[in-house]
C-alpha cells in the first residue's frame, strides 16, 4: 500500500512564499493591501448586518401580524360579549317594565327630578324663552351677532332655559350643521389662558398650526381672534358662547376674554352670540368700562314669579306619568292618586310651607324624590304621610342631628355655654368659664353626674370645636392659652332644646338644668 503524502510541507512552503512576498513589499503596497482587507471585512460585516436586519424586520412583521390577528379576535370577542350584554339588559328592562311597573315609574320620575331628561315644560319662563330663541335664531340663521345676560337665583332655571333653547335650535336642519357651540364655566376656566385652550379644543383647532396653538397666551389669543375675525356674516359658521358663572370671568385679569368676545359681537365679522349666566344682580358693576361699552346691555331676569296655585299645578305635572307609559291601567291609577294628593289639605299645607321657604323647583324635586323613595311593591303609591315625612327630612336641622350623637359630657358643656349666653347676653366665653359653670352643676347634682377631670373636659371642648358647634372669635395665637381663648356658640336656644327632647337616654337632671334659667345661682 503506497504511503500517503502529507500536506504539511506544501502548507509550509506556501506560508514561506507569502512571507517572502510580504518582506519584498514596500510600505505603500503593504498599506494598500491592509486597506483592501479592511474594506473586504467591512463589506462582509455590512452584508451580515443587512441580513440580520432583514431577518429582524421580517420577524417584527410576523409578530405584528400575529398581534393584529389576536387583537382582532379579542375585539370581536369583546364586541360579541358587549352585544350579548346589551341584548340581555334590554330584555331585562323590558321584562321589568312589563312585570313591575313601579320600577319603571321610579326610573321615569328620577330621570325627571335629576334633570337627566329634557324638560317638557318651562314653568313661568315662556316669555324669556321666546326672547332667547329669537335671539339665537337671528345669530344662527341671519348671521347677526348678539350678547345677553341671563340673571336669576340658583335653581331658577337658567341652565334649563338655555339647554331647552339650544335643543330646539339644533332641531332645525340648516342650523345643526353650521352652528358651533362653546361652553365655558367660571368655576373650571379660572383664567383666560385656560379658557382659550378650552375654546380651541371645542372648536377643533388644536392641530391647525401644530404646537403654536398651545404656545403663550398672546399667541393663543391672536390665533383665536384671527380665526374669528377672518370671516363675514354670510360665509362664516355662527358661534354660540355660553359662559356659565359669568361673574367669575369678570375677575380675570383685565377681563381680556370678555373684552374680545364683546368686541367681535359688535363688529361685522364672524357672527357670534355671547350668553352669560349669573346669579349676581350687580354684574354690570363688575365689568370694566371698555367691556361694558361693548356689551349690548340686554338682560333677562328669572325670578320665579309664579304663585302657589301654579306651584300646585307644577307639583301635579312633575309627579304625573306620561301618556306613553307601558302599563295604561297603572298610569291611570297613579295619576288619579296624584290628583287626590294635590287636593288633600295636609299635602297643601306641606307644599305651602315649602313654597314659602323656597320657590325653587330644585327644592321641590328634592321633596318629591324623598317621597318617591318610599314606593315599594307593598306600598305602590305615594301618600300624604310620605310627603309629610319627606318634608321633615328636608327641613331637618343638620346641627341638631350632630347634637344627637354627642356624649352626656359634651351636652353638659353646650348647656353651660347656653347659660353663659343668657347671663352675658351673647358675649364670647372661654373654656375656663364653661368649666366653672359645669363644676357648679356637678356640685349640686353630685349623685347623678360624674365629675370628670379637667383634661377630659378640655378634650370634649375641643371636640365641639372640631364639629364646628363652637368657633373662636379671633384667630388662634400660638402663645395663647387654650383655656382663655374666646369662643362663640353656633347653636341657638331653640336648637338646643329641640335636640335635647330627642336625645336618647338623656339624664333628667341634665334636661332640667337646660330648662332652668336660674341654674347658675
Short mmCIF file of C-alpha atoms in Angstrom, two decimals:
data_model
loop_
_atom_site.label_atom_id
_atom_site.label_comp_id
_atom_site.label_asym_id
_atom_site.label_seq_id
_atom_site.Cartn_x
_atom_site.Cartn_y
_atom_site.Cartn_z
CA UNK A 1 0.00 0.00 0.00
CA UNK A 2 1.62 3.31 -1.09
CA UNK A 3 2.45 5.79 1.62
CA UNK A 4 0.01 8.73 1.93
CA UNK A 5 1.57 12.09 1.24
CA UNK A 6 1.27 14.84 3.85
CA UNK A 7 0.17 18.44 3.07
CA UNK A 8 2.33 19.84 5.83
CA UNK A 9 5.29 20.56 3.57
CA UNK A 10 3.09 22.15 0.97
CA UNK A 11 1.44 24.45 3.59
CA UNK A 12 4.84 25.34 5.00
CA UNK A 13 6.18 26.19 1.58
CA UNK A 14 3.07 28.31 0.86
CA UNK A 15 3.47 30.22 4.13
CA UNK A 16 7.16 30.84 3.40
CA UNK A 17 6.31 32.15 -0.06
CA UNK A 18 3.73 34.54 1.45
CA UNK A 19 6.30 35.76 3.96
CA UNK A 20 8.84 36.35 1.19
CA UNK A 21 6.26 38.32 -0.81
CA UNK A 22 5.38 40.42 2.23
CA UNK A 23 9.05 41.02 3.02
CA UNK A 24 9.70 42.21 -0.54
CA UNK A 25 6.68 44.61 -0.48
CA UNK A 26 7.15 48.30 0.09
CA UNK A 27 5.37 50.25 2.78
CA UNK A 28 2.81 51.68 0.31
CA UNK A 29 1.96 48.25 -1.09
CA UNK A 30 1.57 46.86 2.42
CA UNK A 31 -0.73 49.74 3.45
CA UNK A 32 -2.88 49.35 0.33
CA UNK A 33 -3.20 45.61 0.97
CA UNK A 34 -4.27 46.23 4.56
CA UNK A 35 -6.85 48.78 3.37
CA UNK A 36 -8.25 46.30 0.87
CA UNK A 37 -8.53 43.70 3.62
CA UNK A 38 -10.32 46.17 5.89
CA UNK A 39 -12.76 47.13 3.14
CA UNK A 40 -13.41 43.48 2.40
CA UNK A 41 -14.11 42.73 6.06
CA UNK A 42 -16.30 45.84 6.42
CA UNK A 43 -18.32 44.84 3.35
CA UNK A 44 -18.73 41.36 4.74
CA UNK A 45 -19.91 42.71 8.13
CA UNK A 46 -22.30 45.10 6.39
CA UNK A 47 -23.80 42.24 4.38
CA UNK A 48 -24.21 40.19 7.57
CA UNK A 49 -25.79 43.17 9.38
CA UNK A 50 -28.20 43.73 6.48
CA UNK A 51 -29.18 40.09 6.55
CA UNK A 52 -29.75 40.31 10.31
CA UNK A 53 -31.81 43.48 9.95
CA UNK A 54 -33.90 41.90 7.24
CA UNK A 55 -34.45 38.86 9.44
CA UNK A 56 -35.40 41.03 12.44
CA UNK A 57 -37.73 43.12 10.26
CA UNK A 58 -39.41 40.02 8.92
CA UNK A 59 -39.76 38.68 12.46
CA UNK A 60 -41.25 42.01 13.64
CA UNK A 61 -43.72 41.96 10.76
CA UNK A 62 -44.69 38.44 11.67
CA UNK A 63 -45.18 39.43 15.32
CA UNK A 64 -47.24 42.45 14.25
CA UNK A 65 -49.46 40.26 12.07
CA UNK A 66 -49.91 37.84 14.95
CA UNK A 67 -50.72 40.72 17.35
CA UNK A 68 -53.23 42.20 14.90
CA UNK A 69 -54.89 38.85 14.50
CA UNK A 70 -55.05 38.34 18.26
CA UNK A 71 -56.34 41.88 18.82
CA UNK A 72 -58.92 41.44 16.11
CA UNK A 73 -60.03 38.16 17.64
CA UNK A 74 -60.12 39.72 21.11
CA UNK A 75 -62.03 42.77 19.88
CA UNK A 76 -64.51 40.56 18.05
CA UNK A 77 -64.95 38.52 21.21
CA UNK A 78 -65.40 41.64 23.35
CA UNK A 79 -67.81 43.11 20.80
CA UNK A 80 -69.89 39.98 20.75
CA UNK A 81 -69.88 39.83 24.56
CA UNK A 82 -70.92 43.50 24.77
CA UNK A 83 -73.70 42.94 22.24
CA UNK A 84 -74.89 39.96 24.23
CA UNK A 85 -74.86 42.02 27.46
CA UNK A 86 -76.78 44.81 25.73
CA UNK A 87 -79.38 42.35 24.48
CA UNK A 88 -79.73 40.86 27.96
CA UNK A 89 -80.00 44.32 29.51
CA UNK A 90 -82.71 45.39 27.07
CA UNK A 91 -84.57 42.14 27.62
CA UNK A 92 -84.25 42.55 31.39
CA UNK A 93 -85.52 46.13 31.26
CA UNK A 94 -88.49 45.12 29.10
CA UNK A 95 -89.21 42.27 31.48
CA UNK A 96 -89.08 44.60 34.48
CA UNK A 97 -91.29 47.16 32.75
CA UNK A 98 -93.90 44.56 31.95
CA UNK A 99 -93.56 42.67 35.25
CA UNK A 100 -93.37 45.51 37.80
CA UNK A 101 -94.48 48.97 36.62
CA UNK A 102 -93.37 50.57 39.91
CA UNK A 103 -89.71 50.23 38.94
CA UNK A 104 -90.45 51.89 35.64
CA UNK A 105 -92.25 54.70 37.50
CA UNK A 106 -89.23 55.33 39.69
CA UNK A 107 -86.92 55.33 36.68
CA UNK A 108 -89.01 57.87 34.75
CA UNK A 109 -89.57 60.20 37.69
CA UNK A 110 -85.98 60.03 38.92
CA UNK A 111 -84.70 60.98 35.49
CA UNK A 112 -87.14 63.90 35.54
CA UNK A 113 -86.19 65.04 39.06
CA UNK A 114 -82.44 64.71 38.42
CA UNK A 115 -82.65 66.63 35.10
CA UNK A 116 -81.41 63.60 33.14
CA UNK A 117 -84.26 64.01 30.68
CA UNK A 118 -85.06 67.24 28.89
CA UNK A 119 -87.96 69.16 30.49
CA UNK A 120 -91.20 69.12 28.58
CA UNK A 121 -92.46 72.38 30.05
CA UNK A 122 -90.77 75.60 31.17
CA UNK A 123 -92.72 76.75 34.21
CA UNK A 124 -93.07 80.53 34.29
CA UNK A 125 -90.30 81.09 31.71
CA UNK A 126 -92.29 81.26 28.49
CA UNK A 127 -91.66 84.97 27.85
CA UNK A 128 -87.90 84.72 28.48
CA UNK A 129 -87.74 81.58 26.36
CA UNK A 130 -89.42 83.34 23.44
CA UNK A 131 -86.92 86.23 23.55
CA UNK A 132 -83.93 83.87 23.86
CA UNK A 133 -84.91 81.58 20.97
CA UNK A 134 -85.49 84.60 18.72
CA UNK A 135 -82.06 85.96 19.62
CA UNK A 136 -80.36 82.61 18.88
CA UNK A 137 -82.18 82.24 15.56
CA UNK A 138 -81.08 85.73 14.48
CA UNK A 139 -77.49 84.66 15.10
CA UNK A 140 -77.74 81.16 13.62
CA UNK A 141 -79.86 81.94 10.56
CA UNK A 142 -79.37 85.62 9.75
CA UNK A 143 -75.75 85.98 10.93
CA UNK A 144 -76.50 88.72 13.48
CA UNK A 145 -74.14 88.95 16.49
CA UNK A 146 -75.75 89.36 19.91
CA UNK A 147 -74.92 89.32 23.61
CA UNK A 148 -77.25 88.76 26.55
CA UNK A 149 -77.07 88.11 30.30
CA UNK A 150 -79.49 85.68 31.98
CA UNK A 151 -79.73 86.67 35.65
CA UNK A 152 -81.51 84.79 38.40
CA UNK A 153 -81.00 83.00 41.73
CA UNK A 154 -79.74 79.44 41.90
CA UNK A 155 -82.44 76.97 40.97
CA UNK A 156 -84.46 79.50 38.98
CA UNK A 157 -83.94 77.59 35.69
CA UNK A 158 -81.15 79.48 33.86
CA UNK A 159 -79.34 76.37 32.64
CA UNK A 160 -82.62 74.59 31.84
CA UNK A 161 -83.73 77.61 29.79
CA UNK A 162 -80.57 77.76 27.64
CA UNK A 163 -80.46 73.98 27.17
CA UNK A 164 -84.09 73.90 26.07
CA UNK A 165 -83.49 76.75 23.61
CA UNK A 166 -80.35 75.13 22.16
CA UNK A 167 -82.16 71.81 21.75
CA UNK A 168 -84.95 73.45 19.76
CA UNK A 169 -82.42 75.45 17.72
CA UNK A 170 -80.45 72.31 16.77
CA UNK A 171 -83.61 70.61 15.52
CA UNK A 172 -83.54 73.00 12.53
CA UNK A 173 -81.67 71.12 9.78
CA UNK A 174 -79.69 74.02 8.33
CA UNK A 175 -78.70 75.28 11.78
CA UNK A 176 -77.49 71.98 13.25
CA UNK A 177 -74.87 71.53 10.51
CA UNK A 178 -73.43 75.06 10.68
CA UNK A 179 -73.65 76.39 14.24
CA UNK A 180 -70.72 75.85 16.63
CA UNK A 181 -71.16 75.84 20.42
CA UNK A 182 -68.58 76.71 23.08
CA UNK A 183 -69.49 76.04 26.72
CA UNK A 184 -67.32 77.65 29.41
CA UNK A 185 -67.71 77.68 33.19
CA UNK A 186 -66.12 80.21 35.50
CA UNK A 187 -65.53 77.52 38.12
CA UNK A 188 -63.42 75.47 35.67
CA UNK A 189 -61.78 78.07 33.41
CA UNK A 190 -60.25 80.12 36.22
CA UNK A 191 -58.14 82.34 33.94
CA UNK A 192 -58.12 83.48 30.33
CA UNK A 193 -55.30 81.13 29.30
CA UNK A 194 -57.25 78.03 30.36
CA UNK A 195 -60.39 79.45 28.76
CA UNK A 196 -58.62 79.96 25.41
CA UNK A 197 -57.28 76.41 25.44
CA UNK A 198 -60.81 75.15 26.08
CA UNK A 199 -62.13 77.27 23.19
CA UNK A 200 -59.52 75.84 20.80
CA UNK A 201 -60.42 72.31 21.95
CA UNK A 202 -64.17 72.75 21.49
CA UNK A 203 -63.69 74.43 18.08
CA UNK A 204 -61.32 71.60 16.98
CA UNK A 205 -58.44 73.99 16.27
CA UNK A 206 -55.68 72.14 18.17
CA UNK A 207 -53.87 70.78 15.12
CA UNK A 208 -54.39 73.67 12.71
CA UNK A 209 -50.96 75.20 13.15
CA UNK A 210 -49.19 72.48 15.08
CA UNK A 211 -47.90 73.38 18.52
CA UNK A 212 -48.43 77.10 18.04
CA UNK A 213 -51.98 76.91 19.35
CA UNK A 214 -50.65 75.82 22.74
CA UNK A 215 -47.91 78.45 22.93
CA UNK A 216 -48.07 81.61 25.01
CA UNK A 217 -51.26 83.38 26.00
CA UNK A 218 -50.64 86.11 23.40
CA UNK A 219 -50.27 83.52 20.61
CA UNK A 220 -53.44 81.74 21.71
CA UNK A 221 -55.38 84.96 21.81
CA UNK A 222 -54.09 86.28 18.48
CA UNK A 223 -54.80 82.94 16.76
CA UNK A 224 -58.38 82.72 18.09
CA UNK A 225 -59.09 86.36 17.20
CA UNK A 226 -57.63 85.93 13.73
CA UNK A 227 -59.74 82.82 13.17
CA UNK A 228 -62.90 84.64 14.30
CA UNK A 229 -62.20 87.92 12.51
CA UNK A 230 -61.38 86.45 9.09
CA UNK A 231 -64.96 85.58 8.28
CA UNK A 232 -68.02 87.63 7.49
CA UNK A 233 -71.71 87.29 8.22
CA UNK A 234 -72.52 85.38 5.04
CA UNK A 235 -69.76 82.78 4.77
CA UNK A 236 -68.74 82.03 8.39
CA UNK A 237 -70.23 79.49 10.77
CA UNK A 238 -72.03 81.20 13.68
CA UNK A 239 -70.50 80.52 17.09
CA UNK A 240 -72.56 80.50 20.31
CA UNK A 241 -70.57 81.12 23.52
CA UNK A 242 -72.31 80.06 26.76
CA UNK A 243 -70.47 81.43 29.82
CA UNK A 244 -71.79 79.83 33.00
CA UNK A 245 -70.90 81.57 36.29
CA UNK A 246 -70.34 84.71 34.21
CA UNK A 247 -69.43 86.86 37.23
CA UNK A 248 -66.27 84.78 37.79
CA UNK A 249 -64.99 85.72 34.31
CA UNK A 250 -65.17 89.36 35.41
CA UNK A 251 -62.45 88.59 37.98
CA UNK A 252 -59.96 87.58 35.28
CA UNK A 253 -57.01 89.88 34.71
CA UNK A 254 -58.00 92.90 32.57
CA UNK A 255 -61.15 90.94 31.50
CA UNK A 256 -59.35 90.21 28.22
CA UNK A 257 -61.60 87.33 27.18
CA UNK A 258 -64.83 89.26 27.77
CA UNK A 259 -63.47 92.34 26.01
CA UNK A 260 -62.55 90.44 22.84
CA UNK A 261 -65.79 88.41 22.73
CA UNK A 262 -67.96 91.51 23.12
CA UNK A 263 -65.75 93.40 20.64
CA UNK A 264 -66.30 90.72 17.98
CA UNK A 265 -70.05 90.70 18.70
CA UNK A 266 -70.14 94.45 17.91
CA UNK A 267 -68.26 94.12 14.58
CA UNK A 268 -69.27 92.81 11.15
CA UNK A 269 -67.09 89.71 11.39
CA UNK A 270 -67.85 86.14 12.36
CA UNK A 271 -71.41 86.09 13.79
CA UNK A 272 -71.28 85.12 17.46
CA UNK A 273 -73.74 85.11 20.35
CA UNK A 274 -72.36 85.57 23.88
CA UNK A 275 -74.76 84.30 26.56
CA UNK A 276 -73.78 84.78 30.20
CA UNK A 277 -75.47 83.01 33.13
CA UNK A 278 -75.05 84.56 36.57
CA UNK A 279 -76.69 84.88 39.98
CA UNK A 280 -75.46 88.42 40.71
CA UNK A 281 -77.78 91.34 40.13
CA UNK A 282 -74.86 93.79 40.20
CA UNK A 283 -72.98 92.03 37.41
CA UNK A 284 -72.73 95.17 35.25
CA UNK A 285 -70.91 96.94 38.08
CA UNK A 286 -68.17 94.29 37.92
CA UNK A 287 -67.41 94.93 34.24
CA UNK A 288 -64.69 97.33 33.15
CA UNK A 289 -65.72 100.44 31.27
CA UNK A 290 -64.33 99.22 27.92
CA UNK A 291 -66.11 95.86 28.35
CA UNK A 292 -69.38 97.46 29.41
CA UNK A 293 -69.34 99.78 26.40
CA UNK A 294 -69.20 96.80 24.02
CA UNK A 295 -71.97 94.84 25.78
CA UNK A 296 -75.47 95.14 24.34
CA UNK A 297 -76.98 95.60 27.87
CA UNK A 298 -79.64 93.02 27.03
CA UNK A 299 -80.69 91.22 30.23
CA UNK A 300 -83.20 88.50 31.12
CA UNK A 301 -84.29 88.14 34.76
CA UNK A 302 -85.62 84.84 36.10
CA UNK A 303 -87.23 85.40 39.48
CA UNK A 304 -89.74 82.52 39.93
CA UNK A 305 -92.66 84.93 39.91
CA UNK A 306 -95.41 82.27 39.89
CA UNK A 307 -97.87 81.93 42.80
CA UNK A 308 -98.95 78.97 44.90
CA UNK A 309 -101.77 77.80 42.54
CA UNK A 310 -99.24 77.45 39.72
CA UNK A 311 -96.81 75.80 42.18
CA UNK A 312 -99.51 73.23 42.95
CA UNK A 313 -100.01 72.69 39.22
CA UNK A 314 -96.26 72.13 38.80
CA UNK A 315 -96.42 69.57 41.64
CA UNK A 316 -99.10 67.59 39.76
CA UNK A 317 -97.29 67.78 36.42
CA UNK A 318 -93.97 66.67 37.88
CA UNK A 319 -95.49 63.61 39.58
CA UNK A 320 -97.82 62.56 36.74
CA UNK A 321 -96.87 59.75 34.37
CA UNK A 322 -96.73 60.38 30.60
CA UNK A 323 -99.33 59.06 28.19
CA UNK A 324 -96.83 56.65 26.59
CA UNK A 325 -96.35 54.70 29.84
CA UNK A 326 -96.45 50.92 29.05
CA UNK A 327 -99.00 49.95 31.72
CA UNK A 328 -102.00 52.16 30.92
CA UNK A 329 -104.12 50.92 33.83
CA UNK A 330 -101.39 51.55 36.41
CA UNK A 331 -100.67 55.00 34.92
CA UNK A 332 -104.36 55.97 35.29
CA UNK A 333 -104.39 54.86 38.94
CA UNK A 334 -101.10 56.69 39.61
CA UNK A 335 -102.35 59.94 38.08
CA UNK A 336 -105.64 59.68 39.99
CA UNK A 337 -103.65 59.25 43.20
CA UNK A 338 -101.57 62.35 42.34
CA UNK A 339 -104.77 64.34 41.75
CA UNK A 340 -106.11 63.24 45.15
CA UNK A 341 -102.83 64.25 46.78
CA UNK A 342 -103.00 67.72 45.29
CA UNK A 343 -106.50 68.17 46.77
CA UNK A 344 -105.51 66.88 50.23
CA UNK A 345 -105.38 69.68 52.84
CA UNK A 346 -102.36 68.23 54.69
CA UNK A 347 -100.42 67.94 51.42
CA UNK A 348 -101.32 71.51 50.52
CA UNK A 349 -100.08 72.69 53.92
CA UNK A 350 -96.77 70.89 53.35
CA UNK A 351 -96.41 72.39 49.88
CA UNK A 352 -97.38 75.84 51.20
CA UNK A 353 -94.60 75.70 53.83
CA UNK A 354 -92.16 74.50 51.20
CA UNK A 355 -93.30 77.23 48.81
CA UNK A 356 -92.86 79.93 51.47
CA UNK A 357 -89.28 78.80 52.13
CA UNK A 358 -88.18 78.44 48.51
CA UNK A 359 -89.88 78.66 45.13
CA UNK A 360 -87.00 76.79 43.52
CA UNK A 361 -88.04 73.74 41.51
CA UNK A 362 -84.82 72.08 42.63
CA UNK A 363 -86.06 72.01 46.26
CA UNK A 364 -89.46 70.71 45.09
CA UNK A 365 -87.72 67.91 43.19
CA UNK A 366 -85.76 67.00 46.32
CA UNK A 367 -89.01 66.76 48.29
CA UNK A 368 -90.62 64.57 45.63
CA UNK A 369 -87.51 62.39 45.34
CA UNK A 370 -87.59 61.62 49.08
CA UNK A 371 -91.29 60.76 48.87
CA UNK A 372 -90.76 58.62 45.76
CA UNK A 373 -88.07 56.56 47.50
CA UNK A 374 -90.76 55.08 49.78
CA UNK A 375 -92.65 53.47 46.87
CA UNK A 376 -92.28 49.68 47.04
CA UNK A 377 -94.17 46.58 45.94
CA UNK A 378 -96.26 46.60 49.11
CA UNK A 379 -96.58 50.42 49.05
CA UNK A 380 -97.28 51.17 45.36
CA UNK A 381 -98.47 54.81 45.61
CA UNK A 382 -97.26 57.97 47.30
CA UNK A 383 -99.35 59.00 50.31
CA UNK A 384 -99.74 62.22 52.29
CA UNK A 385 -97.71 60.66 55.14
CA UNK A 386 -94.81 60.10 52.73
CA UNK A 387 -94.81 63.77 51.74
CA UNK A 388 -95.01 64.91 55.37
CA UNK A 389 -92.06 62.70 56.32
CA UNK A 390 -90.10 63.90 53.29
CA UNK A 391 -90.78 67.49 54.34
CA UNK A 392 -89.41 66.74 57.82
CA UNK A 393 -86.25 65.29 56.27
CA UNK A 394 -85.84 68.37 54.05
CA UNK A 395 -86.32 70.79 56.94
CA UNK A 396 -84.24 68.82 59.43
CA UNK A 397 -81.56 70.84 61.19
CA UNK A 398 -78.13 69.38 60.47
CA UNK A 399 -76.58 70.80 63.65
CA UNK A 400 -79.38 69.35 65.75
CA UNK A 401 -78.56 65.95 64.23
CA UNK A 402 -74.94 66.39 65.32
CA UNK A 403 -76.09 67.10 68.89
CA UNK A 404 -77.97 63.78 68.94
CA UNK A 405 -74.64 61.94 68.64
CA UNK A 406 -72.76 63.78 71.40
CA UNK A 407 -71.84 62.36 74.79
CA UNK A 408 -73.50 63.48 78.04
CA UNK A 409 -70.40 65.48 78.97
CA UNK A 410 -70.49 67.38 75.67
CA UNK A 411 -74.23 68.02 76.14
CA UNK A 412 -73.49 69.45 79.58
CA UNK A 413 -70.85 71.77 78.11
CA UNK A 414 -73.32 73.04 75.48
CA UNK A 415 -75.90 73.71 78.22
CA UNK A 416 -73.26 75.59 80.23
CA UNK A 417 -72.50 77.72 77.16
CA UNK A 418 -76.24 78.36 76.72
CA UNK A 419 -76.49 79.67 80.29
CA UNK A 420 -73.39 81.82 79.80
CA UNK A 421 -75.02 83.35 76.72
CA UNK A 422 -78.14 84.10 78.79
CA UNK A 423 -76.10 85.68 81.58
CA UNK A 424 -73.74 87.79 79.50
CA UNK A 425 -76.13 88.49 76.61
CA UNK A 426 -74.37 86.59 73.81
CA UNK A 427 -70.91 87.79 74.82
CA UNK A 428 -67.97 85.45 73.98
CA UNK A 429 -66.79 82.93 76.59
CA UNK A 430 -63.70 80.79 77.17
CA UNK A 431 -63.13 77.25 78.36
CA UNK A 432 -62.45 78.25 81.95
CA UNK A 433 -65.84 79.96 82.24
CA UNK A 434 -67.59 76.88 80.79
CA UNK A 435 -65.66 74.58 83.12
CA UNK A 436 -66.61 76.65 86.18
CA UNK A 437 -70.27 76.56 85.17
CA UNK A 438 -70.07 72.79 84.71
CA UNK A 439 -68.44 72.40 88.15
CA UNK A 440 -71.31 74.31 89.80
CA UNK A 441 -73.80 71.89 88.25
CA UNK A 442 -71.77 68.84 89.29
CA UNK A 443 -71.54 70.05 92.91
CA UNK A 444 -75.32 70.47 93.09
CA UNK A 445 -76.05 67.11 91.37
CA UNK A 446 -73.07 65.06 92.53
CA UNK A 447 -75.21 61.93 92.95
CA UNK A 448 -76.31 61.80 89.27
CA UNK A 449 -73.47 63.33 87.19
CA UNK A 450 -69.90 62.06 87.16
CA UNK A 451 -67.23 64.68 87.86
CA UNK A 452 -64.70 64.42 85.02
CA UNK A 453 -61.11 65.56 85.25
CA UNK A 454 -60.24 68.89 83.68
CA UNK A 455 -58.12 67.41 80.80
CA UNK A 456 -61.08 65.17 79.87
CA UNK A 457 -63.42 68.16 79.82
CA UNK A 458 -60.88 70.06 77.72
CA UNK A 459 -60.81 67.21 75.19
CA UNK A 460 -64.62 67.29 74.94
CA UNK A 461 -64.49 71.08 74.47
CA UNK A 462 -62.01 70.68 71.59
CA UNK A 463 -64.23 68.03 70.02
CA UNK A 464 -67.12 70.53 69.97
CA UNK A 465 -64.83 72.94 68.14
CA UNK A 466 -63.90 70.28 65.59
CA UNK A 467 -67.61 69.65 64.95
CA UNK A 468 -67.98 73.43 64.34
CA UNK A 469 -70.59 73.79 67.08
CA UNK A 470 -68.36 76.47 68.59
CA UNK A 471 -65.76 78.65 66.91
CA UNK A 472 -63.02 81.05 68.08
CA UNK A 473 -63.86 84.74 67.90
CA UNK A 474 -60.32 85.72 66.88
CA UNK A 475 -57.55 83.96 65.04
CA UNK A 476 -55.77 81.45 67.24
CA UNK A 477 -52.38 82.65 68.50
CA UNK A 478 -49.51 80.25 69.06
CA UNK A 479 -48.65 81.61 72.51
CA UNK A 480 -52.26 81.99 73.72
CA UNK A 481 -53.52 79.59 76.38
CA UNK A 482 -56.34 77.39 75.16
CA UNK A 483 -58.30 77.78 78.40
CA UNK A 484 -58.69 81.53 77.87
CA UNK A 485 -59.32 81.70 74.13
CA UNK A 486 -62.65 83.45 73.44
CA UNK A 487 -65.25 81.27 71.72
CA UNK A 488 -68.81 81.66 70.39
CA UNK A 489 -71.63 79.09 70.38
CA UNK A 490 -73.12 78.39 66.92
CA UNK A 491 -76.40 76.93 68.28
CA UNK A 492 -79.37 78.95 69.46
CA UNK A 493 -81.58 78.01 72.41
CA UNK A 494 -84.34 76.56 70.23
CA UNK A 495 -81.94 74.16 68.51
CA UNK A 496 -80.51 73.05 71.84
CA UNK A 497 -83.91 72.39 73.42
CA UNK A 498 -85.25 70.55 70.37
CA UNK A 499 -82.14 68.37 70.27
CA UNK A 500 -82.46 67.57 74.00
CA UNK A 501 -86.07 66.48 73.53
CA UNK A 502 -84.93 63.86 71.00
CA UNK A 503 -81.65 62.94 72.74
CA UNK A 504 -81.73 59.23 73.68
CA UNK A 505 -81.41 58.41 77.41
CA UNK A 506 -80.73 61.97 78.45
CA UNK A 507 -80.46 62.23 82.28
CA UNK A 508 -83.39 64.01 83.89
CA UNK A 509 -81.13 66.36 85.87
CA UNK A 510 -79.37 67.46 82.67
CA UNK A 511 -82.69 68.16 80.93
CA UNK A 512 -83.95 70.11 83.96
CA UNK A 513 -80.69 72.07 84.07
CA UNK A 514 -81.19 73.08 80.43
CA UNK A 515 -84.76 74.29 81.03
CA UNK A 516 -83.89 76.21 84.21
CA UNK A 517 -82.87 79.84 83.69
CA UNK A 518 -81.66 80.24 87.30
CA UNK A 519 -79.28 77.28 87.38
CA UNK A 520 -76.20 79.41 87.85
CA UNK A 521 -77.46 80.88 91.14
#
